[in-house]
């Protein structure tokens, strides 16, 4: 699988080039990543490796912190219609940048001057190696959105104010953005460069940058009229920010398409080529949920599920609000609990149905079998789990719409404390009651306790649910009363929640790993995850669960 280090490739019209060359500062880890993208990577110039002849041209040339000579060499090896990507260090980086390497603004102006089209500069935040956000620096709307929606608070909101005044001034950004990716496309039919071309990459009057042809923009262009996109995006080159999640089980990058009117859109692009099980599941789940609940505003509406350059793309509506992250929960814990509890009761009461004879085996039996295959040495834990959840097979409990991962970053707080919920690939339309609430309250406990390690997370879960002083009990009992859950079902459902979390995490991560049976490193990682510890703790301490008032 191509590492997330190369997520900038989704800014290109063709993320999977057939020929790749590299120039500039040597970086063996970056070269290793490039070779996973394209088996043959030619190293140009004085950086070592293969030195190709002057006639060799490439669909993609990557220049890492190039000198003036490296930049000229790299630009000259891009074939007509091909792309040059330059990774340049900006400002703070100037303290460590090797003498002779070009700053970002000068590079962008040089590419325009030598005939490259669609030249745009992107801030790889916080840096190339740890990038979680790609921000177009020539677009005021994108820069302000990125800062205003950051979880890093006042410092970056000050950055949004600065951005309103500095955006488009590349010499200023040379001093602010530490890691800048410049992307330019060589014209398919090169014309003589002109002075007029120097302005082509500057922001247009509507606040967006030059026309752009990323993999997502290609899909939008093909289906623009069909999807009625002109209602929200008068320009066919809408502003965007790209989110590049780095957690282990992330399978896609996210284009946030910013509207000039109405609601925005989100485009999720699968990192791997070909079919994408996660996005396919989410698309089908969203269609089924919206069909059943009649346009529920707290859940995204699917707009299109299509392929762009052999990468599946799910286009869906955005939801208003800010992330219910740990900082928000610490500031407003009771309000967050009330909002999510109310949302769960409303949605799950509206979707409740009677469990059929296969409900227990379908929802629990498969997960326990999966855990047994993963952890054969945990025989005692699995046997005790089966014993504790077995009563559910003979109990009457409703089936409900289950999200499966009700915590940050999947929760938003909108106007009036209204909850929005995203990422529905793990959903069960006829799922288990209470388990979403248990998992959410566990997240609140970890956030309030500022838990970072597994031991700290376990302590937070224990304080939330176990013993007479558990603070989460009142929320659970209110939920059970509204959903008609007998109290004797709560302990088996609680045990099921954590066992199924481990099984679900194993499936999610395995789908993002290389094919084949799980290796020792994967199993060790899963075994050390806080969810596994919470499952074991729930089983071993089940006698301390007390659901009486």
XYZ file of C-alpha atoms in Angstrom:
549
model
C 0.000 0.000 0.000
C 1.319 3.465 -0.918
C 2.162 5.380 2.309
C 0.171 8.435 3.398
C 3.440 10.366 2.965
C 2.463 10.649 -0.734
C -1.126 11.814 -0.220
C -0.313 14.907 -2.285
C -0.736 12.585 -5.306
C -4.507 13.073 -5.018
C -3.969 16.700 -5.987
C -3.018 15.355 -9.417
C -5.288 14.379 -12.280
C -3.500 10.997 -12.414
C -2.463 9.766 -8.939
C -0.833 6.601 -10.374
C 1.815 7.786 -12.895
C 3.476 5.305 -15.209
C 6.976 6.858 -15.021
C 8.445 8.702 -12.045
C 11.714 10.601 -11.567
C 13.253 12.177 -8.494
C 15.579 15.166 -8.114
C 16.889 17.348 -5.326
C 17.966 16.524 -1.795
C 18.448 12.765 -1.230
C 15.790 11.154 0.978
C 15.852 7.359 1.034
C 12.569 7.003 2.946
C 10.789 9.201 0.419
C 12.328 7.215 -2.455
C 11.135 3.973 -0.842
C 7.591 5.395 -0.693
C 7.798 6.459 -4.354
C 8.810 2.937 -5.364
C 5.594 1.624 -3.828
C 3.742 4.075 -6.069
C 5.774 3.207 -9.180
C 8.241 0.264 -9.167
C 10.835 2.135 -11.255
C 11.913 5.546 -9.962
C 14.789 7.223 -11.784
C 17.030 9.501 -9.729
C 18.161 12.507 -11.749
C 21.294 14.604 -11.658
C 23.861 14.592 -8.884
C 21.675 12.942 -6.223
C 23.040 9.496 -7.091
C 21.357 6.431 -8.519
C 20.381 6.212 -12.155
C 21.300 9.077 -14.472
C 19.004 9.025 -17.470
C 19.589 10.523 -20.872
C 18.272 13.882 -21.969
C 15.504 12.267 -24.037
C 13.796 10.605 -21.051
C 10.579 12.331 -20.028
C 8.255 11.425 -17.156
C 4.604 11.652 -16.201
C 5.629 12.728 -12.700
C 8.835 14.333 -11.455
C 9.267 14.984 -7.736
C 11.864 17.535 -6.652
C 12.730 17.563 -2.962
C 14.085 20.912 -1.678
C 15.732 21.594 -5.052
C 18.562 23.956 -5.801
C 18.193 26.196 -8.851
C 20.069 23.580 -10.889
C 17.905 20.700 -9.544
C 14.732 22.635 -10.331
C 15.783 23.316 -13.918
C 16.704 19.645 -14.378
C 13.403 18.422 -12.918
C 11.270 20.859 -14.935
C 13.009 19.824 -18.145
C 12.170 16.153 -17.625
C 8.379 16.536 -17.361
C 6.631 15.337 -20.487
C 3.795 17.371 -22.067
C 0.700 16.860 -19.893
C 2.877 15.539 -17.039
C 3.219 16.963 -13.524
C 6.064 18.456 -11.520
C 5.718 18.288 -7.729
C 8.176 20.295 -5.643
C 8.551 19.837 -1.894
C 10.033 23.076 -0.554
C 10.875 24.197 2.943
C 9.506 27.572 3.898
C 10.393 29.776 6.682
C 11.220 28.231 9.915
C 12.741 25.727 7.664
C 15.086 28.363 6.400
C 17.063 27.863 9.600
C 17.890 24.289 8.615
C 17.565 24.460 4.841
C 20.767 23.747 2.974
C 22.220 26.827 1.310
C 21.281 27.127 -2.338
C 17.813 25.539 -2.065
C 15.037 27.660 -3.509
C 12.176 29.133 -1.371
C 8.572 28.185 -2.293
C 7.408 31.512 -3.744
C 10.338 31.776 -6.116
C 9.809 28.192 -7.278
C 6.136 28.820 -8.104
C 6.950 31.981 -10.047
C 9.714 30.176 -11.941
C 7.371 27.338 -13.020
C 4.797 29.788 -14.357
C 7.558 31.609 -16.216
C 8.799 28.456 -17.981
C 5.358 27.492 -19.239
C 3.787 25.265 -16.544
C 0.006 25.502 -16.094
C -2.223 25.238 -13.027
C 0.709 26.084 -10.751
C -0.531 26.050 -7.163
C 1.133 26.031 -3.750
C -0.128 23.937 -0.845
C 0.760 24.086 2.827
C 1.408 20.543 4.079
C 0.401 21.000 7.687
C 2.209 20.563 10.025
C 4.954 19.167 7.745
C 5.565 16.669 4.939
C 6.188 13.679 7.177
C 3.193 14.160 9.504
C 0.777 15.955 7.182
C -2.889 15.800 8.206
C -4.104 18.796 6.187
C -3.311 20.139 2.706
C -4.196 23.834 2.376
C -4.136 25.762 -0.939
C -2.180 28.918 -0.153
C -3.589 30.958 -3.060
C -7.176 30.623 -1.847
C -8.428 32.861 1.004
C -11.553 30.754 1.623
C -9.516 27.562 1.958
C -6.918 29.090 4.281
C -9.543 30.675 6.514
C -11.581 27.453 6.645
C -8.537 25.389 7.586
C -7.579 27.712 10.421
C -11.090 28.386 11.684
C -11.875 24.645 11.940
C -8.596 23.694 13.570
C -8.656 22.041 16.979
C -5.601 24.065 17.985
C -7.638 27.006 19.197
C -6.808 30.682 19.431
C -3.367 30.517 17.846
C -4.684 29.200 14.564
C -7.755 31.416 14.673
C -5.281 34.290 14.773
C -3.758 32.642 11.716
C -7.161 32.826 9.999
C -7.250 36.585 10.612
C -3.716 36.875 9.201
C -4.608 34.685 6.246
C -7.384 37.052 5.212
C -4.720 39.704 4.674
C -1.725 37.652 3.564
C -3.163 35.036 1.233
C -1.869 35.227 -2.299
C 1.298 37.034 -1.206
C 3.750 34.228 -1.827
C 6.733 36.097 -0.399
C 4.872 36.371 2.920
C 3.999 32.668 2.877
C 7.688 31.934 2.343
C 8.067 33.131 5.931
C 5.020 31.434 7.451
C 4.389 27.980 5.911
C 7.106 25.546 6.929
C 6.424 22.813 4.337
C 5.049 23.797 0.940
C 4.161 21.522 -1.970
C 4.129 23.248 -5.383
C 2.268 21.420 -8.145
C 2.412 22.380 -11.808
C 1.361 20.687 -15.050
C 3.338 21.018 -18.237
C 1.050 22.113 -21.074
C 0.116 19.305 -23.450
C 0.850 21.724 -26.314
C 3.490 24.120 -24.960
C 3.309 27.745 -26.066
C 5.874 30.456 -25.611
C 5.679 31.792 -22.031
C 4.485 35.355 -21.606
C 4.462 37.905 -18.858
C 0.692 37.450 -18.644
C 1.239 33.841 -17.558
C 2.845 34.995 -14.329
C -0.588 35.892 -12.957
C -2.327 32.649 -13.817
C -1.782 31.089 -10.382
C -3.018 34.047 -8.361
C -6.493 34.032 -6.794
C -9.385 34.938 -9.023
C -12.080 37.456 -8.148
C -14.305 34.813 -6.573
C -11.609 33.837 -4.078
C -10.610 30.529 -5.642
C -7.325 29.717 -7.297
C -6.660 28.869 -10.907
C -8.726 26.149 -12.622
C -7.622 22.862 -11.175
C -7.706 19.246 -12.332
C -7.259 16.988 -9.310
C -8.789 13.524 -9.277
C -11.846 14.958 -7.457
C -12.217 17.956 -9.765
C -12.168 15.529 -12.680
C -15.169 13.667 -11.255
C -17.014 16.914 -10.520
C -16.421 18.118 -14.082
C -17.856 14.933 -15.571
C -21.022 15.040 -13.454
C -21.421 18.764 -12.750
C -24.733 19.305 -14.522
C -26.169 15.920 -13.569
C -25.565 16.564 -9.856
C -26.767 20.178 -9.995
C -23.542 21.470 -8.460
C -23.962 24.985 -9.854
C -26.463 25.676 -7.042
C -23.670 25.599 -4.425
C -20.596 26.206 -6.563
C -20.927 28.987 -9.159
C -17.269 28.385 -10.033
C -16.301 25.044 -11.530
C -13.097 25.206 -9.507
C -14.489 25.277 -5.948
C -12.315 26.049 -2.953
C -11.135 22.986 -1.068
C -9.025 21.729 1.814
C -7.748 18.143 1.925
C -7.704 16.160 5.184
C -5.212 13.294 5.261
C -5.923 11.113 8.335
C -2.865 9.295 9.639
C -4.381 6.763 12.059
C -3.633 3.166 11.198
C -7.075 2.164 9.991
C -7.615 5.159 7.694
C -8.373 4.103 4.119
C -9.093 7.420 2.391
C -8.305 11.124 2.075
C -11.044 13.739 2.360
C -11.623 16.752 0.104
C -13.690 19.402 1.890
C -15.371 21.303 -0.963
C -16.330 24.753 0.276
C -19.530 26.304 -1.122
C -20.179 29.888 -2.065
C -23.849 29.304 -1.278
C -25.845 26.525 0.359
C -24.266 23.359 1.709
C -20.778 22.121 0.968
C -19.712 18.655 -0.098
C -17.208 16.104 1.113
C -15.367 13.826 -1.324
C -13.791 10.744 0.245
C -11.111 9.263 -2.028
C -9.915 5.718 -1.414
C -6.116 5.564 -1.122
C -5.983 2.182 -2.865
C -6.944 1.554 -6.466
C -9.907 -0.612 -7.384
C -12.872 -1.598 -5.197
C -13.044 0.031 -1.758
C -15.056 -1.984 0.725
C -15.244 0.763 3.361
C -16.585 3.455 1.026
C -18.924 0.974 -0.615
C -20.340 0.037 2.804
C -20.712 3.676 3.820
C -22.465 4.590 0.556
C -24.945 1.718 0.911
C -25.530 2.446 4.598
C -26.179 6.151 3.997
C -28.647 5.380 1.208
C -30.508 2.907 3.430
C -30.515 5.218 6.467
C -31.787 8.223 4.545
C -34.438 6.093 2.837
C -35.650 4.855 6.209
C -35.469 8.116 8.163
C -36.556 10.502 5.417
C -33.718 12.989 5.038
C -32.389 13.146 8.595
C -30.265 16.325 8.788
C -27.823 14.975 11.389
C -26.515 12.308 8.984
C -24.810 13.035 5.622
C -26.732 12.491 2.405
C -24.898 10.512 -0.312
C -24.609 12.421 -3.583
C -22.518 10.136 -5.807
C -20.315 7.050 -5.590
C -18.060 6.841 -8.603
C -14.553 6.041 -9.796
C -11.884 8.599 -10.650
C -8.709 7.247 -12.255
C -9.542 3.831 -10.717
C -9.865 5.277 -7.188
C -13.365 5.086 -5.709
C -14.806 8.446 -4.597
C -17.803 8.920 -2.305
C -19.400 12.357 -2.588
C -21.703 13.343 0.283
C -23.155 16.434 1.921
C -21.336 18.173 4.754
C -22.820 18.688 8.204
C -22.601 21.987 10.101
C -20.650 22.229 13.321
C -17.296 21.691 14.972
C -15.670 18.461 16.047
C -16.673 17.126 19.473
C -13.015 16.600 20.270
C -11.404 16.013 23.653
C -10.992 19.727 24.364
C -14.701 20.324 23.689
C -15.688 17.435 25.953
C -13.460 18.714 28.770
C -15.061 22.167 28.508
C -18.653 21.007 28.083
C -18.862 17.383 29.196
C -22.445 17.342 30.570
C -23.792 19.236 27.526
C -22.052 16.797 25.166
C -23.522 13.825 27.035
C -27.030 15.289 26.974
C -26.835 16.127 23.267
C -25.604 12.693 22.206
C -27.998 10.890 24.555
C -30.922 12.828 23.068
C -29.751 12.110 19.522
C -29.364 8.390 20.227
C -32.799 8.117 21.813
C -34.469 9.949 18.916
C -32.728 8.013 16.153
C -32.779 4.576 17.757
C -36.375 4.848 18.969
C -37.337 5.723 15.376
C -35.483 2.716 13.956
C -36.219 0.061 16.578
C -37.482 -3.297 15.450
C -37.958 -6.730 16.956
C -34.953 -9.031 17.016
C -35.342 -12.140 14.906
C -34.099 -15.626 15.839
C -30.775 -14.965 14.119
C -30.112 -11.618 15.825
C -27.756 -12.922 18.503
C -25.588 -15.026 16.202
C -25.493 -12.346 13.503
C -24.465 -9.522 15.828
C -22.307 -11.295 18.413
C -21.504 -14.836 17.329
C -19.481 -13.796 14.285
C -17.404 -11.308 16.280
C -16.570 -13.874 18.959
C -15.531 -16.403 16.320
C -13.310 -13.754 14.721
C -11.696 -12.967 18.086
C -11.123 -16.654 18.755
C -9.293 -16.987 15.430
C -7.160 -13.916 16.196
C -6.360 -14.753 19.814
C -6.429 -18.534 20.356
C -4.307 -18.109 23.510
C -7.083 -16.009 25.127
C -9.268 -19.048 25.684
C -10.358 -18.103 29.219
C -11.280 -14.546 28.224
C -13.338 -15.786 25.277
C -15.124 -18.464 27.292
C -16.067 -15.977 30.022
C -17.231 -13.522 27.361
C -19.479 -16.143 25.778
C -20.899 -17.023 29.183
C -21.651 -13.390 30.066
C -23.343 -12.509 26.751
C -25.209 -15.816 26.335
C -28.341 -14.609 28.200
C -29.004 -12.198 25.319
C -29.885 -15.164 23.109
C -32.951 -15.786 25.291
C -33.859 -12.184 26.092
C -36.167 -9.841 24.256
C -34.442 -6.621 23.190
C -35.004 -4.243 20.258
C -32.681 -3.895 17.299
C -31.758 -0.318 16.356
C -29.626 1.704 13.959
C -26.105 1.261 15.351
C -23.237 3.549 14.309
C -20.364 1.404 15.600
C -17.775 4.137 16.349
C -19.566 6.948 18.162
C -16.643 9.112 19.266
C -14.219 11.703 17.908
C -13.694 12.417 15.000
C -17.156 11.157 14.025
C -19.178 13.570 16.180
C -19.948 17.221 15.408
C -21.596 19.881 17.567
C -23.711 22.241 15.495
C -25.845 25.285 16.254
C -27.998 24.859 19.349
C -25.842 21.893 20.466
C -27.372 19.776 17.715
C -25.369 16.643 17.030
C -24.081 15.581 13.615
C -22.672 12.093 13.035
C -20.367 11.106 10.171
C -18.465 7.994 8.963
C -21.093 5.280 8.717
C -19.093 2.415 7.210
C -19.432 0.305 10.393
C -23.167 0.899 10.792
C -25.701 -1.863 11.359
C -29.225 -0.998 10.261
C -30.517 -3.675 12.659
C -27.819 -3.401 15.279
C -27.507 -3.723 19.018
C -29.015 -1.200 21.445
C -26.943 0.608 24.090
C -23.522 -0.265 22.654
C -23.150 3.110 20.911
C -23.954 4.830 24.215
C -21.457 2.702 26.159
C -18.681 3.462 23.692
C -19.479 7.192 23.607
C -19.511 7.460 27.408
C -16.171 5.637 27.482
C -14.824 8.292 25.107
C -16.151 11.062 27.363
C -14.462 9.445 30.369
C -11.121 9.250 28.557
C -11.420 12.868 27.382
C -12.370 14.191 30.824
C -9.516 12.255 32.409
C -7.080 13.352 29.679
C -6.186 9.686 29.236
C -3.296 9.011 26.854
C -1.948 5.616 27.864
C -3.850 2.339 27.997
C -3.683 2.343 31.809
C -5.136 5.857 31.953
C -7.905 4.902 29.519
C -8.752 1.847 31.611
C -8.934 3.945 34.758
C -11.307 6.377 33.019
C -13.590 3.558 31.814
C -13.640 2.064 35.315
C -14.639 5.385 36.882
C -17.383 5.839 34.304
C -19.119 2.473 34.667
C -18.004 0.411 37.669
C -19.009 0.656 41.304
C -21.621 2.684 43.106
C -20.000 6.013 42.184
C -20.035 5.468 38.409
C -21.055 8.744 36.774
C -22.326 7.177 33.511
C -25.066 5.095 35.164
C -27.718 7.816 35.054
C -27.318 8.263 31.279
C -27.526 4.508 30.695
C -30.666 4.147 32.804
C -32.433 7.043 31.071
C -31.593 5.500 27.701
C -32.788 2.032 28.803
C -36.091 3.428 30.043
C -36.794 5.295 26.794
C -35.833 2.313 24.601
C -37.619 -0.235 26.775
C -34.471 -2.185 27.633
C -34.785 -4.504 30.657
C -31.976 -3.863 33.139
C -30.877 -7.497 32.990
C -29.796 -6.889 29.388
C -27.378 -4.075 30.290
C -24.431 -6.127 31.540
C -24.463 -8.561 28.566
C -24.771 -5.574 26.205
C -21.885 -3.813 27.956
C -19.630 -6.869 27.561
C -20.744 -7.190 23.923
C -19.843 -3.539 23.273
C -16.161 -3.968 24.097
C -15.720 -7.401 22.517
C -17.290 -6.117 19.306
C -15.120 -2.977 19.400
C -11.990 -5.140 19.339
C -13.351 -7.313 16.528
C -14.436 -4.273 14.529
C -11.069 -2.556 14.975
C -9.305 -5.718 13.808
C -11.382 -5.840 10.624
C -10.919 -2.117 9.899
C -7.161 -2.200 10.281
C -6.782 -5.490 8.412
C -8.622 -3.990 5.434
C -5.972 -1.219 5.259
C -2.978 -3.536 5.637
C -1.260 -5.644 3.014
C -3.196 -8.794 2.073
C -2.544 -12.000 3.961
C -3.062 -13.361 7.450
C -2.471 -10.976 10.389
C 1.193 -10.864 11.359
C 2.666 -10.796 14.875
C 3.202 -7.008 14.798
C -0.469 -6.427 13.947
C -1.664 -8.771 16.716
C 0.699 -7.204 19.267
C -0.615 -3.751 18.335
C -4.230 -4.896 18.669
C -3.495 -6.630 21.970
C -1.980 -3.420 23.382
C -4.876 -1.210 22.217
C -7.005 0.312 24.972
C -10.148 -1.328 23.551
C -8.690 -4.765 24.210
C -7.872 -3.722 27.783
C -11.430 -2.404 28.240
C -12.867 -5.714 26.972
C -10.755 -7.736 29.416
C -11.575 -5.342 32.261
C -15.310 -5.505 31.534
C -15.248 -9.296 31.692
C -13.033 -9.585 34.763
C -14.901 -6.871 36.700
C -18.443 -7.635 35.501
C -19.613 -8.267 39.069
C -18.931 -4.584 39.851
C -21.413 -3.361 37.227
C -24.414 -2.035 39.126
C -27.392 -0.713 37.166
C -29.640 0.028 40.156
C -30.527 3.640 40.928
